[in-house]
Amino acid sequence: MRYSSITDRLADLGSEKWALHIRARQMQASGTDIIQLTIGEPDVPPDASLLAEAQRAMNAGRYRYSNGRGEPSVVKALTARYAKRRPDVTAENVLCFPGTQTALFAVMLGLVEAGDGVLVGDPLYATYDGVIQSTGAHRVTVPLKPQHGFHMQAADLERAVTPACRVLLLNTPHNPTGAVLTAEEIAAIGEVCRRHDLWIVCDEVYEELILSGTFASPFDNPDLAERTIVVSSISKSHAAPGFRSGWAVGTVEFASRLLPVSETMLFGVQPFIADMTAYALTHETGTAAAMRTSYKARADRIMQGLQNVPGIVPLPPEAGMFILVDVAGTGLTGDAFAWRLLEEEHVAVMPGASFGKEATSFIRVSLTVPDMAIDEACRRITRLAIRLLSPRERRA
Ligand SMILES: Cc1ncc(COP(=O)(O)O)c(C=O)c1O
């Protein structure tokens, strides 16, 4: 039977990226004790009040069909939230989606197609290639360099732009690097986007997990308002990824153009999840603050634990739930180091190469495990680094 080309474009996207993670899971299933530091999922549950609100809403019959924009309860909460950042925002600027991922998919489908280019920084979040390629568009890479703390530089963006480019897919705070762009950097990047008439799709899912620095967004810059679309969710901020509750906020014209796409795809988001999200957005639960405290403390533990280890340079993250560690000084790539760490020391981390070319000398370590596991992982990373730099190993 015949399939459409989207199935070819998305086939194999990323299977090799996850090879180490999959191998670690297999080793664990066959009885090996592995410290799992590959994926980052909040290690705390959502606040009990959110579960109670979802339950209350279900019991109250909030399980009927919704509509393409979203339930009034959550649209109102989102309007209030974003109107604080830009006073012209009304309900007509907002669209609800099941998570940032779906929002990204629908937004990209509404903005680009075959022949178009989408600019995106490298390293990049694992699903971005799929989101871009599903539309038929192609990725145009902007290198994010370690010497700039992986912050996108306007000059690098300018160099990368081609006549086919229509969108800059920006991610701040950034996964996997944790970089948080400053308002000045965003203004300079925005200037390039204005010159080339590019949309800016800004993935802000880590907005509430900033460990140092200040959040800034093109959405808050009046000069960029007409071209900026924010996508986000409660997955990270409220430790609620399984609820699949997110949104996109852009201009009124953008939202009205995209509404039929959303209606066709989804026929609305679950009302009981909408009510729970409205509750989450209007009540302080302390979940994000608690995660910020523990992720910052764990990042500091790793910085300390690895600070004098030969061949190893950890980079303090500005945000998020990961820390990047440069292992180039051990003589191995991040990929080779990660595989040896798994096989010899039973610690699973992501090779930086899984997130792009610019991170090939790095490993990405998740901060979503207890402190004791973090400390033990540091001891084992140290052991491997020392072994790699020992005269015997160097001769081999
Ligand atoms: C940068 C980035 N964007 C989007 C997502 C997906 O978020 P959601 O659960 O809201 O779909 C993730 C999840 O890890 C992420 O890291």
XYZ file of C-alpha atoms and ligand atoms in Angstrom:
412
model
C 0.000 0.000 0.000
C 1.067 3.610 -0.550
C 1.695 6.160 2.195
C 2.162 9.903 1.995
C 5.643 11.388 2.120
C 5.235 12.586 5.737
C 5.765 8.996 6.881
C 9.093 8.896 5.020
C 10.145 12.306 6.323
C 9.499 11.282 9.911
C 10.763 7.676 9.661
C 13.905 7.100 11.695
C 13.890 10.660 12.967
C 15.810 10.231 16.082
C 15.798 6.507 16.719
C 19.591 6.516 16.958
C 19.455 9.561 19.260
C 17.835 7.396 21.907
C 19.993 4.282 21.407
C 21.884 4.735 24.685
C 18.717 5.431 26.653
C 17.090 2.315 25.201
C 20.183 0.189 25.950
C 20.199 1.491 29.547
C 16.553 0.496 29.941
C 17.354 -2.990 28.605
C 20.276 -3.369 31.019
C 18.041 -2.297 33.882
C 15.306 -4.741 32.839
C 17.834 -7.577 32.926
C 18.871 -6.731 36.477
C 21.769 -4.245 36.206
C 21.462 -1.337 38.621
C 21.735 1.786 36.433
C 21.736 5.441 37.524
C 19.346 6.904 34.959
C 20.212 10.480 34.032
C 18.983 10.495 30.445
C 15.494 11.963 30.242
C 14.138 14.877 32.243
C 10.701 14.507 33.659
C 9.775 16.425 36.820
C 10.508 14.143 39.790
C 7.711 15.620 41.880
C 3.967 15.025 41.421
C 1.623 17.860 40.478
C 0.143 19.628 43.501
C -2.752 17.667 45.037
C -5.071 20.644 44.443
C -4.672 20.193 40.664
C -5.697 16.541 40.854
C -8.638 17.504 43.057
C -9.711 20.182 40.572
C -9.560 17.753 37.626
C -11.577 15.234 39.650
C -14.100 17.887 40.705
C -14.525 18.980 37.086
C -15.049 15.398 35.894
C -17.598 14.774 38.631
C -19.352 17.974 37.560
C -19.798 16.582 34.052
C -16.928 18.455 32.391
C -16.281 15.681 29.869
C -18.329 16.877 26.900
C -17.052 18.194 23.552
C -15.115 21.415 23.717
C -14.238 23.824 20.882
C -11.144 24.578 18.814
C -9.976 27.599 20.787
C -10.311 26.137 24.265
C -12.724 26.227 27.195
C -13.639 29.740 28.435
C -12.171 28.906 31.869
C -8.636 28.350 30.602
C -8.808 30.928 27.799
C -9.708 33.535 30.440
C -6.808 32.482 32.679
C -4.368 32.558 29.756
C -5.647 35.935 28.564
C -5.060 37.386 32.035
C -1.590 35.852 32.213
C -0.417 37.144 28.829
C -2.226 40.522 29.158
C 0.090 41.161 32.108
C 2.944 40.908 29.621
C 1.192 42.709 26.732
C -1.970 44.645 27.593
C -3.545 44.271 24.110
C -3.978 40.487 24.552
C -7.589 39.258 24.509
C -9.205 35.827 24.270
C -8.899 36.119 20.484
C -5.110 35.863 20.694
C -5.185 32.486 22.449
C -5.516 28.876 21.252
C -5.331 25.816 23.518
C -3.554 22.610 22.539
C -2.688 19.343 24.262
C 0.845 20.402 25.241
C 3.575 22.525 23.698
C 4.397 19.683 21.322
C 0.964 19.747 19.655
C 0.995 23.545 19.650
C 4.360 23.500 17.855
C 3.066 20.971 15.330
C -0.095 22.945 14.536
C 1.635 26.337 14.492
C 4.347 25.112 12.143
C 1.715 23.534 9.894
C 0.023 26.938 9.748
C 3.188 28.863 8.859
C 5.375 26.788 6.522
C 5.290 24.145 3.811
C 7.532 22.379 1.271
C 10.293 24.681 0.051
C 10.275 26.882 3.177
C 13.153 27.075 5.647
C 12.835 27.143 9.440
C 15.795 28.597 11.333
C 16.626 26.846 14.565
C 19.613 26.828 16.907
C 21.896 23.789 17.204
C 21.834 22.191 19.833
C 18.066 21.771 19.658
C 15.244 19.965 21.436
C 14.842 16.427 20.159
C 11.452 16.816 18.421
C 12.105 20.032 16.488
C 13.354 18.299 13.366
C 10.164 16.241 13.260
C 7.986 19.311 13.759
C 9.736 21.112 10.893
C 9.952 18.165 8.515
C 6.352 17.080 9.014
C 5.303 20.259 7.179
C 7.652 19.550 4.262
C 9.846 22.528 5.231
C 13.556 22.122 5.954
C 15.749 23.038 8.910
C 18.224 25.914 8.520
C 20.752 25.662 11.337
C 22.053 28.533 13.460
C 25.063 27.349 15.499
C 24.796 28.039 19.237
C 28.351 28.192 20.473
C 29.696 27.099 23.861
C 31.871 30.227 24.042
C 28.645 32.294 24.079
C 27.058 30.045 26.698
C 24.969 28.594 23.821
C 23.088 31.926 23.501
C 21.980 32.575 19.918
C 23.923 35.485 18.438
C 22.170 37.842 16.010
C 25.238 37.770 13.734
C 25.090 33.956 13.490
C 21.379 34.170 12.700
C 22.031 36.781 9.990
C 24.696 34.542 8.435
C 22.361 31.535 8.394
C 19.259 33.176 6.847
C 18.438 32.088 3.289
C 15.768 33.507 0.970
C 13.613 30.417 1.714
C 13.457 31.139 5.471
C 10.051 32.025 6.903
C 10.304 31.210 10.608
C 12.782 31.358 13.469
C 11.991 28.627 15.992
C 13.408 30.056 19.194
C 13.623 28.215 22.510
C 14.294 30.216 25.653
C 14.931 28.982 28.305
C 16.637 26.366 26.180
C 16.708 22.587 26.278
C 19.308 21.043 26.401
C 21.689 23.942 27.159
C 19.646 25.837 29.772
C 20.516 29.151 28.062
C 18.205 32.060 28.907
C 18.347 34.834 26.300
C 18.517 38.406 27.581
C 16.128 41.146 26.408
C 19.062 42.756 24.532
C 19.919 39.506 22.727
C 16.267 39.061 21.809
C 16.047 42.630 20.491
C 19.097 42.011 18.256
C 17.709 38.652 17.064
C 14.330 40.335 16.505
C 15.959 42.997 14.357
C 17.269 40.276 12.028
C 13.788 38.719 11.938
C 12.219 42.074 11.053
C 14.724 42.646 8.275
C 13.965 39.250 6.726
C 10.252 39.294 7.605
C 10.435 36.108 9.681
C 7.917 34.729 12.133
C 9.312 34.031 15.590
C 7.859 30.931 17.221
C 9.087 30.996 20.796
C 8.977 27.815 22.891
C 8.842 29.019 26.504
C 7.974 25.751 28.230
C 10.815 26.256 30.775
C 9.779 29.828 31.621
C 9.238 28.985 35.283
C 12.367 26.889 35.726
C 14.955 29.668 35.555
C 17.800 29.009 37.997
C 19.771 32.210 37.376
C 19.149 35.219 35.124
C 15.893 36.843 34.082
C 13.264 35.624 31.658
C 12.813 37.674 28.477
C 10.698 37.026 25.415
C 10.112 38.484 21.949
C 6.420 38.449 22.914
C 7.121 41.253 25.386
C 8.910 43.413 22.819
C 6.335 45.689 21.095
C 8.493 45.850 17.947
C 8.148 42.070 17.556
C 4.498 41.641 18.552
C 3.122 41.186 15.030
C 5.522 38.314 14.241
C 5.779 36.441 17.560
C 3.884 33.329 18.616
C 4.514 31.888 22.079
C 3.960 28.200 22.777
C 4.027 26.728 26.261
C 2.263 24.427 28.715
C 1.880 23.339 32.331
C 4.067 20.260 31.713
C 7.176 21.688 33.405
C 5.817 24.565 35.508
C 3.317 22.329 37.296
C 5.073 18.968 36.908
C 2.079 17.798 34.882
C 3.328 16.506 31.499
C 0.802 13.673 31.294
C -2.154 16.043 31.410
C -1.110 17.350 27.999
C -2.228 20.925 28.481
C -0.614 23.736 26.513
C -1.336 26.726 24.296
C -0.219 29.127 21.582
C -0.575 32.909 21.854
C -0.032 35.189 18.859
C -1.802 37.963 16.969
C -5.585 37.880 16.536
C -5.102 37.250 12.813
C -2.728 34.344 13.516
C -5.160 32.762 15.993
C -8.138 33.115 13.672
C -6.159 31.637 10.741
C -5.036 28.714 12.891
C -8.389 28.054 14.543
C -9.715 25.837 11.707
C -6.457 23.838 11.816
C -6.919 23.308 15.549
C -10.601 22.416 15.104
C -9.792 19.946 12.358
C -7.012 18.303 14.340
C -8.519 18.181 17.788
C -12.131 19.197 18.057
C -11.212 20.792 21.355
C -9.214 19.972 24.482
C -10.807 18.098 27.404
C -12.931 20.468 29.550
C -11.862 18.865 32.871
C -8.212 19.356 31.937
C -9.004 22.924 30.870
C -10.558 23.640 34.278
C -7.584 22.105 36.060
C -5.223 24.222 33.916
C -7.238 27.385 34.669
C -6.888 26.544 38.358
C -3.149 25.931 37.965
C -2.667 29.268 36.208
C -4.532 31.246 38.839
C -3.275 29.635 42.081
C 0.244 29.571 43.469
C 1.064 25.928 44.200
C 4.785 26.265 44.886
C 5.642 23.370 42.544
C 7.877 25.391 40.207
C 9.631 27.100 43.130
C 10.366 23.731 44.757
C 11.764 22.354 41.482
C 13.906 25.463 40.968
C 15.393 25.007 44.433
C 16.179 21.325 44.010
C 17.454 21.559 40.397
C 19.698 24.489 41.302
C 21.051 22.600 44.325
C 21.711 19.490 42.222
C 23.394 21.524 39.471
C 25.614 23.080 42.176
C 26.405 19.587 43.530
C 27.531 18.499 40.061
C 29.539 21.700 39.555
C 31.285 20.990 42.838
C 31.616 17.247 42.354
C 33.227 17.614 38.924
C 35.087 20.904 39.294
C 38.578 19.478 39.651
C 38.158 16.335 37.591
C 40.731 16.098 34.782
C 39.287 16.368 31.283
C 35.824 17.379 32.497
C 34.177 20.829 32.442
C 30.591 21.145 33.714
C 28.658 24.236 32.532
C 26.363 25.823 35.121
C 22.831 25.833 33.640
C 20.815 29.070 33.681
C 17.534 27.151 33.542
C 15.792 23.835 33.121
C 16.404 20.354 34.438
C 19.722 19.423 32.832
C 23.414 20.224 33.039
C 25.837 19.938 30.127
C 29.295 18.569 30.834
C 32.143 19.023 28.338
C 34.196 15.815 28.206
C 36.518 16.766 25.313
C 39.507 16.896 27.687
C 39.241 13.134 28.237
C 40.034 12.558 24.561
C 36.595 11.100 23.818
C 33.526 12.552 22.122
C 30.433 12.948 24.275
C 28.963 9.912 22.532
C 31.962 7.643 23.186
C 32.220 8.888 26.784
C 28.508 8.258 27.429
C 28.697 4.691 26.088
C 31.749 3.870 28.211
C 30.078 5.448 31.234
C 27.085 3.177 30.701
C 28.994 -0.026 30.045
C 31.756 0.444 32.641
C 30.115 2.530 35.371
C 26.395 1.884 34.869
C 25.464 5.555 34.593
C 23.168 6.544 31.712
C 23.471 10.097 30.335
C 22.542 11.529 26.934
C 25.337 12.070 24.396
C 25.308 15.750 23.424
C 25.286 14.715 19.755
C 21.666 13.601 20.240
C 20.842 17.329 20.315
C 23.003 18.532 17.449
C 26.498 19.048 16.100
C 27.490 21.865 18.436
C 27.113 19.602 21.475
C 29.182 16.630 20.287
C 31.872 17.128 22.938
C 29.240 17.211 25.724
C 27.111 14.843 27.731
C 23.714 15.969 29.102
C 22.974 14.977 32.686
C 19.438 15.099 34.079
C 18.854 16.824 37.424
C 15.598 15.004 38.117
C 17.034 12.320 40.436
C 17.744 12.392 44.188
C 20.933 14.057 45.482
C 22.491 10.713 46.470
C 22.229 9.436 42.896
C 23.739 12.716 41.625
C 26.703 12.356 44.025
C 27.270 8.726 43.098
C 27.084 9.584 39.388
C 29.753 12.286 39.929
C 32.022 9.702 41.612
C 31.616 7.319 38.693
C 32.137 10.039 36.057
C 35.304 11.016 37.930
C 36.491 7.392 37.995
C 36.008 7.041 34.235
C 37.713 10.377 33.468
C 40.741 9.449 35.581
C 40.906 6.031 33.920
C 40.675 7.600 30.446
C 43.586 9.908 31.208
C 45.749 7.260 32.846
C 48.991 6.434 30.958
C 47.865 2.833 30.375
C 44.594 3.892 28.710
C 46.345 6.575 26.659
C 48.760 3.993 25.230
C 45.916 1.618 24.337
C 12.034 22.542 24.704
C 10.819 21.692 24.864
N 9.714 21.996 24.160
C 8.604 21.251 24.270
C 8.542 20.154 25.104
C 7.282 19.367 25.174
O 6.438 19.952 26.120
P 4.937 19.536 26.330
O 4.887 18.489 27.375
O 4.275 20.794 26.769
O 4.408 19.046 25.019
C 9.661 19.801 25.860
C 9.645 18.606 26.734
O 10.624 18.153 27.266
C 10.836 20.585 25.749
O 11.941 20.294 26.435
